[in-house]
Short mmCIF file of N, CA and C in Angstrom, two decimals:
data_model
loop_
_atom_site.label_atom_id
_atom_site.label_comp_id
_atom_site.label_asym_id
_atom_site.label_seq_id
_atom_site.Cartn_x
_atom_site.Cartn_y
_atom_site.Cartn_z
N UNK A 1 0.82 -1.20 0.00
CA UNK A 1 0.00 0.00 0.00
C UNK A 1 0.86 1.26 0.00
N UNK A 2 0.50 2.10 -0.88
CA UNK A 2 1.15 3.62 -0.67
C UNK A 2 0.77 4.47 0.15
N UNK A 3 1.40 5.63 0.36
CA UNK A 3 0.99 6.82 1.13
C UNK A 3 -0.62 7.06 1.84
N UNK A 4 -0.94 6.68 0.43
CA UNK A 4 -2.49 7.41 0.51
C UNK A 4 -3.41 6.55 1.29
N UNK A 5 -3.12 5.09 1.52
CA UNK A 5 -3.38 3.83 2.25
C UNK A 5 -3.12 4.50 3.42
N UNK A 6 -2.04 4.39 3.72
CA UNK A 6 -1.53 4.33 4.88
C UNK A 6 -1.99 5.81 5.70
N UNK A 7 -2.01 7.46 4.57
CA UNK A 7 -2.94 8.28 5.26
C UNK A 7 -4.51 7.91 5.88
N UNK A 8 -5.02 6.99 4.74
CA UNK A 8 -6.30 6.68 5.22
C UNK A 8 -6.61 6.25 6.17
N UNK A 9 -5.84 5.13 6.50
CA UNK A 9 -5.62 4.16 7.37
C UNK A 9 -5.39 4.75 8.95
N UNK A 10 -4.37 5.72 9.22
CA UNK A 10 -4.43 6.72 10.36
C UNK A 10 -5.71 7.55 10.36
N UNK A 11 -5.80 7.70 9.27
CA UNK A 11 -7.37 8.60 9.52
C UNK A 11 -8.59 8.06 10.13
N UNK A 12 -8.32 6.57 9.90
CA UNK A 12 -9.87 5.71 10.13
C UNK A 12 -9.75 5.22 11.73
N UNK A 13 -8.00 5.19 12.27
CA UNK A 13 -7.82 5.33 13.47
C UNK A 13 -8.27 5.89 14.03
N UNK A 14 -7.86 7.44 13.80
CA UNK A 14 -7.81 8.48 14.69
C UNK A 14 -9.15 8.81 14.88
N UNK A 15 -10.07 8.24 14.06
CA UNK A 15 -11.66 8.76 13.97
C UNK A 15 -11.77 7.17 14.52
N UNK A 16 -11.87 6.53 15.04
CA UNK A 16 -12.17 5.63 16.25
C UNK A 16 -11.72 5.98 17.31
N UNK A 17 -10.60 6.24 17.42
CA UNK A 17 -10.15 6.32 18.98
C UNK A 17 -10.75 7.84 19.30
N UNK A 18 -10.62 8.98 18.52
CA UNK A 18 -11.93 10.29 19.23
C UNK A 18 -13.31 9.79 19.18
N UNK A 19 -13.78 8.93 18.26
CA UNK A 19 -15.16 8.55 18.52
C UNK A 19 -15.40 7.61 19.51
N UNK A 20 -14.33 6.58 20.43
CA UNK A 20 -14.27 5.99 21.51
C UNK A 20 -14.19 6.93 22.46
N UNK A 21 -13.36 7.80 22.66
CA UNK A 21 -13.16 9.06 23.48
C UNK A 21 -13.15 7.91 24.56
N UNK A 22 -12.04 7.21 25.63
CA UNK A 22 -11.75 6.37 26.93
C UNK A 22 -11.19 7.39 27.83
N UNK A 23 -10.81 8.49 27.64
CA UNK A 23 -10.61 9.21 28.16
C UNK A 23 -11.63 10.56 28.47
N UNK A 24 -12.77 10.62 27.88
CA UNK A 24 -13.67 11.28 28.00
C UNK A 24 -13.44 12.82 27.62
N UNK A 25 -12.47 13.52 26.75
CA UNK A 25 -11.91 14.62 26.59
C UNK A 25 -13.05 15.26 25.52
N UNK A 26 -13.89 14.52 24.68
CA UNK A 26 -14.27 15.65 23.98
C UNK A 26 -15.03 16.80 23.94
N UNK A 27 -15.23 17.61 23.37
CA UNK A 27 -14.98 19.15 23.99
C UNK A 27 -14.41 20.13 24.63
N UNK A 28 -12.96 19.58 25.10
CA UNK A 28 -12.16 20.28 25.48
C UNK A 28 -11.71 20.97 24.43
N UNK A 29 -10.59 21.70 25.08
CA UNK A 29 -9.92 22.35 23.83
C UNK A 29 -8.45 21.15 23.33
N UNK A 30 -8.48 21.10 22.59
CA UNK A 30 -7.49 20.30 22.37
C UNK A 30 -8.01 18.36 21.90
N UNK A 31 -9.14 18.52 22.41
CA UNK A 31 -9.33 17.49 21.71
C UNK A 31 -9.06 16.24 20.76
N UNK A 32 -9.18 17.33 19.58
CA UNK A 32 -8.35 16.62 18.78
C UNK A 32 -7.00 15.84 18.48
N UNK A 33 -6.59 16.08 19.40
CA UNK A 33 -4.93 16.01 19.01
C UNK A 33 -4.78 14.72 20.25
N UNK A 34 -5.24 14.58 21.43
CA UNK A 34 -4.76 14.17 22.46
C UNK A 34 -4.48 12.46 22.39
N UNK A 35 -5.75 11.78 21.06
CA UNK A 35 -4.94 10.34 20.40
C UNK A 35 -4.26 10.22 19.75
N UNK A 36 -3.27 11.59 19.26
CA UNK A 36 -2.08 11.07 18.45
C UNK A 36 -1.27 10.67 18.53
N UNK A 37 -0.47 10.27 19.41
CA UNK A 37 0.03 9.34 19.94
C UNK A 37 -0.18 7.86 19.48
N UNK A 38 -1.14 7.69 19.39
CA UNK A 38 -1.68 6.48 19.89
C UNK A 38 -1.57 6.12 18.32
N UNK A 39 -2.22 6.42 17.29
CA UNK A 39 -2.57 6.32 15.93
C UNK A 39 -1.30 5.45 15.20
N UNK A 40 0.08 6.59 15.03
CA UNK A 40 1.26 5.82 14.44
C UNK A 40 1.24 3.73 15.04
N UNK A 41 1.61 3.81 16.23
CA UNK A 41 1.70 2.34 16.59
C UNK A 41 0.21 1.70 16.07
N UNK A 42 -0.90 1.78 16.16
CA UNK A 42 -2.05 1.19 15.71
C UNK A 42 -2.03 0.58 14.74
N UNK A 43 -1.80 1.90 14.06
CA UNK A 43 -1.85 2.13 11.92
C UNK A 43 -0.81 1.22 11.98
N UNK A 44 0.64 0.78 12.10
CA UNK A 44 1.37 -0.65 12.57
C UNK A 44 0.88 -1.81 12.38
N UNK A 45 0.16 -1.79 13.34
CA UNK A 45 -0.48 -2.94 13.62
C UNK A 45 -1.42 -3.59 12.98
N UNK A 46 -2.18 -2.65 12.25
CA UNK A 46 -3.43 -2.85 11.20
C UNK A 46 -2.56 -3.40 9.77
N UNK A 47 -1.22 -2.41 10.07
CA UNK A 47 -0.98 -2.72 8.34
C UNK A 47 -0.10 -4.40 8.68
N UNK A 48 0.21 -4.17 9.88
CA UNK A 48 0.77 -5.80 9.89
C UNK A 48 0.61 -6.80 9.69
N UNK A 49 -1.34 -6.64 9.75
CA UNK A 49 -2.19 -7.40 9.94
C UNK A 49 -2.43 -8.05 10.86
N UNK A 50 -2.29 -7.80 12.32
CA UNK A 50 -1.92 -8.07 13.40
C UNK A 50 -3.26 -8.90 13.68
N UNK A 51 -3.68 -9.99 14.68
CA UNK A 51 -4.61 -10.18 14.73
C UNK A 51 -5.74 -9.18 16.08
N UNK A 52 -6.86 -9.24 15.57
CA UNK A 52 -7.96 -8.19 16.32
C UNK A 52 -7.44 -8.20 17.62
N UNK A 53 -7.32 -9.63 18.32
CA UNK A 53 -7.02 -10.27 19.90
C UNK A 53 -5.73 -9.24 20.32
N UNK A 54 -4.48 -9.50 19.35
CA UNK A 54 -3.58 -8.73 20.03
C UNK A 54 -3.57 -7.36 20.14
N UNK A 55 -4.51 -6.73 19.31
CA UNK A 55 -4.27 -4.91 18.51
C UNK A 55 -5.72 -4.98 20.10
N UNK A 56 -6.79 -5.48 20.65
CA UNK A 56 -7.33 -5.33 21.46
C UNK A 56 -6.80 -5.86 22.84
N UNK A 57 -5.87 -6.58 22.75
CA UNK A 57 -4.66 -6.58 24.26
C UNK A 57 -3.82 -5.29 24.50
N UNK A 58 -3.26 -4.52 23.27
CA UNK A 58 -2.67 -3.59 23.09
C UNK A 58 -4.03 -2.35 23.61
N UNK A 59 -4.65 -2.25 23.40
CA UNK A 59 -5.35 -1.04 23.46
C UNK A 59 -5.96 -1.49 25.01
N UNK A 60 -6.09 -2.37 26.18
CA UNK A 60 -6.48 -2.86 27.42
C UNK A 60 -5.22 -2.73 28.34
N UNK A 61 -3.77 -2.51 27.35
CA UNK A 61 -2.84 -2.10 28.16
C UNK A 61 -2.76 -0.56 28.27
N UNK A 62 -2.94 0.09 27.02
CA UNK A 62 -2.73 1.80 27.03
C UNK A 62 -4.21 2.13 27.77
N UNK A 63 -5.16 1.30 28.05
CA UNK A 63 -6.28 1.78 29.40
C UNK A 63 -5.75 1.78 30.39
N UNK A 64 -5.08 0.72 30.90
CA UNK A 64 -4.55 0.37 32.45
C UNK A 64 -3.57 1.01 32.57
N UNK A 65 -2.22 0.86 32.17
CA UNK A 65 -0.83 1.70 31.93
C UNK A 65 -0.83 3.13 31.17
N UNK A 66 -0.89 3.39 30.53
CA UNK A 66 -1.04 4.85 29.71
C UNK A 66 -1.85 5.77 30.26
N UNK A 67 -3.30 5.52 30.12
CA UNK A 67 -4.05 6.16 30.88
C UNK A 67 -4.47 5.91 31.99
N UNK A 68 -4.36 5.37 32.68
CA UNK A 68 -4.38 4.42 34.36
C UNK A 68 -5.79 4.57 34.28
N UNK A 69 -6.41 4.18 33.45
CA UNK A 69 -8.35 3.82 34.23
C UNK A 69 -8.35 2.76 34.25
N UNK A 70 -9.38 2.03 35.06
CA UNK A 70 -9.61 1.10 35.37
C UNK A 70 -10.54 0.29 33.71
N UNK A 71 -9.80 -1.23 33.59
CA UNK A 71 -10.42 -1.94 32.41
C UNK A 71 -12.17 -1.53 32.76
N UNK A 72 -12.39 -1.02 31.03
CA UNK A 72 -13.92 -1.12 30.59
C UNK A 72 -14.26 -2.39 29.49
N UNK A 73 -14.35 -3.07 29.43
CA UNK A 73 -14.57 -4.00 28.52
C UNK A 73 -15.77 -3.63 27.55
N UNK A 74 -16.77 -3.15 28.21
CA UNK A 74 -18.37 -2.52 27.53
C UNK A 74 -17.93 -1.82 26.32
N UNK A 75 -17.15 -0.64 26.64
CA UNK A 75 -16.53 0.45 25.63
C UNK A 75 -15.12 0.06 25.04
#
C-alpha cells in the first residue's frame, strides 16, 4: 500500500479512537490532538495485519498503563 493507504488508514484510526473518546476529553480544547500518539503504533499494527485479539490486548494495556483507568470491557 502507498501513502495514501496508509494516510487513510491513520485517519480511520484516529476517527475511532476520538469517537471511543476512553478518556472522556471531547470538547475540550485540544481534543483533537490528544490520540495522536496512539494512531502511528495502531496504523502498525493494522498494516501488519496483526490479529484483532492482540491490537485489542494492546489497546487494554494503554487503558490500564497509559491512561491508568480502570479496564472497561463494555466500551
Amino acid at each position: 500500500p502507498g501513502p495514501a493507504a496508509t494516510a487513510a488508514r491513520r485517519d480511520e484510526i484516529k476517527r475511532i479512537l476520538d469517537s471511543w473518546d476512553p478518556l472522556s476529553l471531547r470538547g475540550l480544547p485540544g481534543f483533537q490532538n490528544e490520540y495522536n500518539p496512539f494512531v502511528g503504533p495502531l496504523s502498525v499494527m493494522a498494516r501488519k495485519r496483526m490479529p484483532a485479539i492482540e491490537i485489542a490486548a494492546h489497546l487494554d494495556r494503554l487503558v490500564q498503563l497509559e491512561w491508568k483507568l480502570p479496564p472497561n470491557r463494555e466500551k
